């Protein structure tokens, strides 16, 4: 008999992973949430750093901010999250707008304002949002594009903590975040408003997670509804936005970050949930059914039209409806592909629809990411989508005149006017615009507003929600338009140079540690490719299940945009587990390309992992 203790089982060797020295973090706008201190990577040595490339217009970026909150709290002594704000629109390059956005979305980590995309270029980022993980010794060890990666990053962080604790290169303790001083105002980044039957105004006070009832003057607070703390109970909201009056006098609320619809009874103050589960919708989830059993995704606005509540489902680039009579929800328009495509509702593409207004046989839509004004109308076999203003994801500006050449910049609200025209809250132009269907003309009604996000009619006036001035502003609709010098912009991202002929598209995806691709029910990956203009691609357009494809470029087209949508599902790799946890990783890319003889013959897009 041997009484000697058994030899200890050796700890598993750290997983070997690719490492690339991280480029420095630089940005002309400087640092926020650091108490005025400039940060360098040397200051962050010893921490696990997650760099979040985001821009505040992007709903997917806002989803990732929410995904990262748990990681940020759980690993606060070892992990530092750094937001690198990388603008798409001209307005987003304004430093004051970035300061506002950091407060508006409760970003509780340091943010680098990079208006010229310097750090974006150094890290070869191609999509919003992109997450880059840097280990405690200053090396890039992973990159993830899109949503759904929080679990993988959490697993990687735990590995890095153990590995660098053992090496003596992990530094625990407080990070560099310094909270800004709070500001006292009655409203804080209000989102939308509605006129109640009493004549009072109800406003979604988004950053304070409340609804606020104001007297008809738009200034005097009558009451606040909601605890003011982020939550999903009978007395809590999470960044509520859209409001719509139901025929019975109740108000339906788009409870955006709770991914739900709530209904408020103004007489009693009671709030009930009528649609959504509190979970975010992912590809493969049900798209119709009992309203309280179907996931939603960032509902941004709501409108009562044709006997149902229509929902601007910004998170998945669709319109949904909720039928109070049957208690069901379902997709009404859009494919989840991001872009501007008109036609039958089931085939149309939207890009973050954020404002709705019912007007007779039309439902007007502010389609924010395409800087477009669009509408839905009934057709013989359903509904059809048409566009009044806007051309696509990359062109925007402030130009009046004929609608075919007029430009907006990320509008969030639309309001039907008594004469049949519509007012557009042209948010990033700080203006109220007007489109007249009778003449096809676009004009400017008012300027010097600050990020107007919605407007409602009150008698002969229009009350505008000036979100970034934290107030409602009452305007008398002018008889003559304001004269504005025309400006036009394109997204700042430089085009990728590609070689003529065949272009190899590789979507890089490596399943997180301890997981594998989920093939139990067929292929677990999906790739969808299209282009603007459509003539750019001679071959390779369409859907498939491989994450690679050979694209043949049309020699007659020298520039355009490749639209790539990729999805991969991974599950825990444990044969003994009958019900493994599964996760969906997905991202849409819009890649501007220019064809040149010196260009690359391969286009790698990283969904998760490192491109070898």
JSON list of C-alpha atoms in Angstrom, two decimals, residues 53 62 102 163 172 276 354 421 432 468 602:
[
{"chain": "A", "resi": 53, "resn": "UNK", "atom": "CA", "xyz": [-14.67, 51.19, -32.15]},
{"chain": "A", "resi": 62, "resn": "UNK", "atom": "CA", "xyz": [-25.41, 50.86, -28.93]},
{"chain": "A", "resi": 102, "resn": "UNK", "atom": "CA", "xyz": [-21.15, 59.66, -24.01]},
{"chain": "A", "resi": 163, "resn": "UNK", "atom": "CA", "xyz": [-2.21, 33.53, -17.79]},
{"chain": "A", "resi": 172, "resn": "UNK", "atom": "CA", "xyz": [-5.22, 44.73, -10.51]},
{"chain": "A", "resi": 276, "resn": "UNK", "atom": "CA", "xyz": [-41.37, 41.60, -26.14]},
{"chain": "A", "resi": 354, "resn": "UNK", "atom": "CA", "xyz": [-36.24, 55.65, -36.26]},
{"chain": "A", "resi": 421, "resn": "UNK", "atom": "CA", "xyz": [-46.80, 67.75, -46.34]},
{"chain": "A", "resi": 432, "resn": "UNK", "atom": "CA", "xyz": [-36.57, 71.04, -39.27]},
{"chain": "A", "resi": 468, "resn": "UNK", "atom": "CA", "xyz": [-29.27, 67.77, -27.12]},
{"chain": "A", "resi": 602, "resn": "UNK", "atom": "CA", "xyz": [-8.31, 39.29, -51.34]}
]
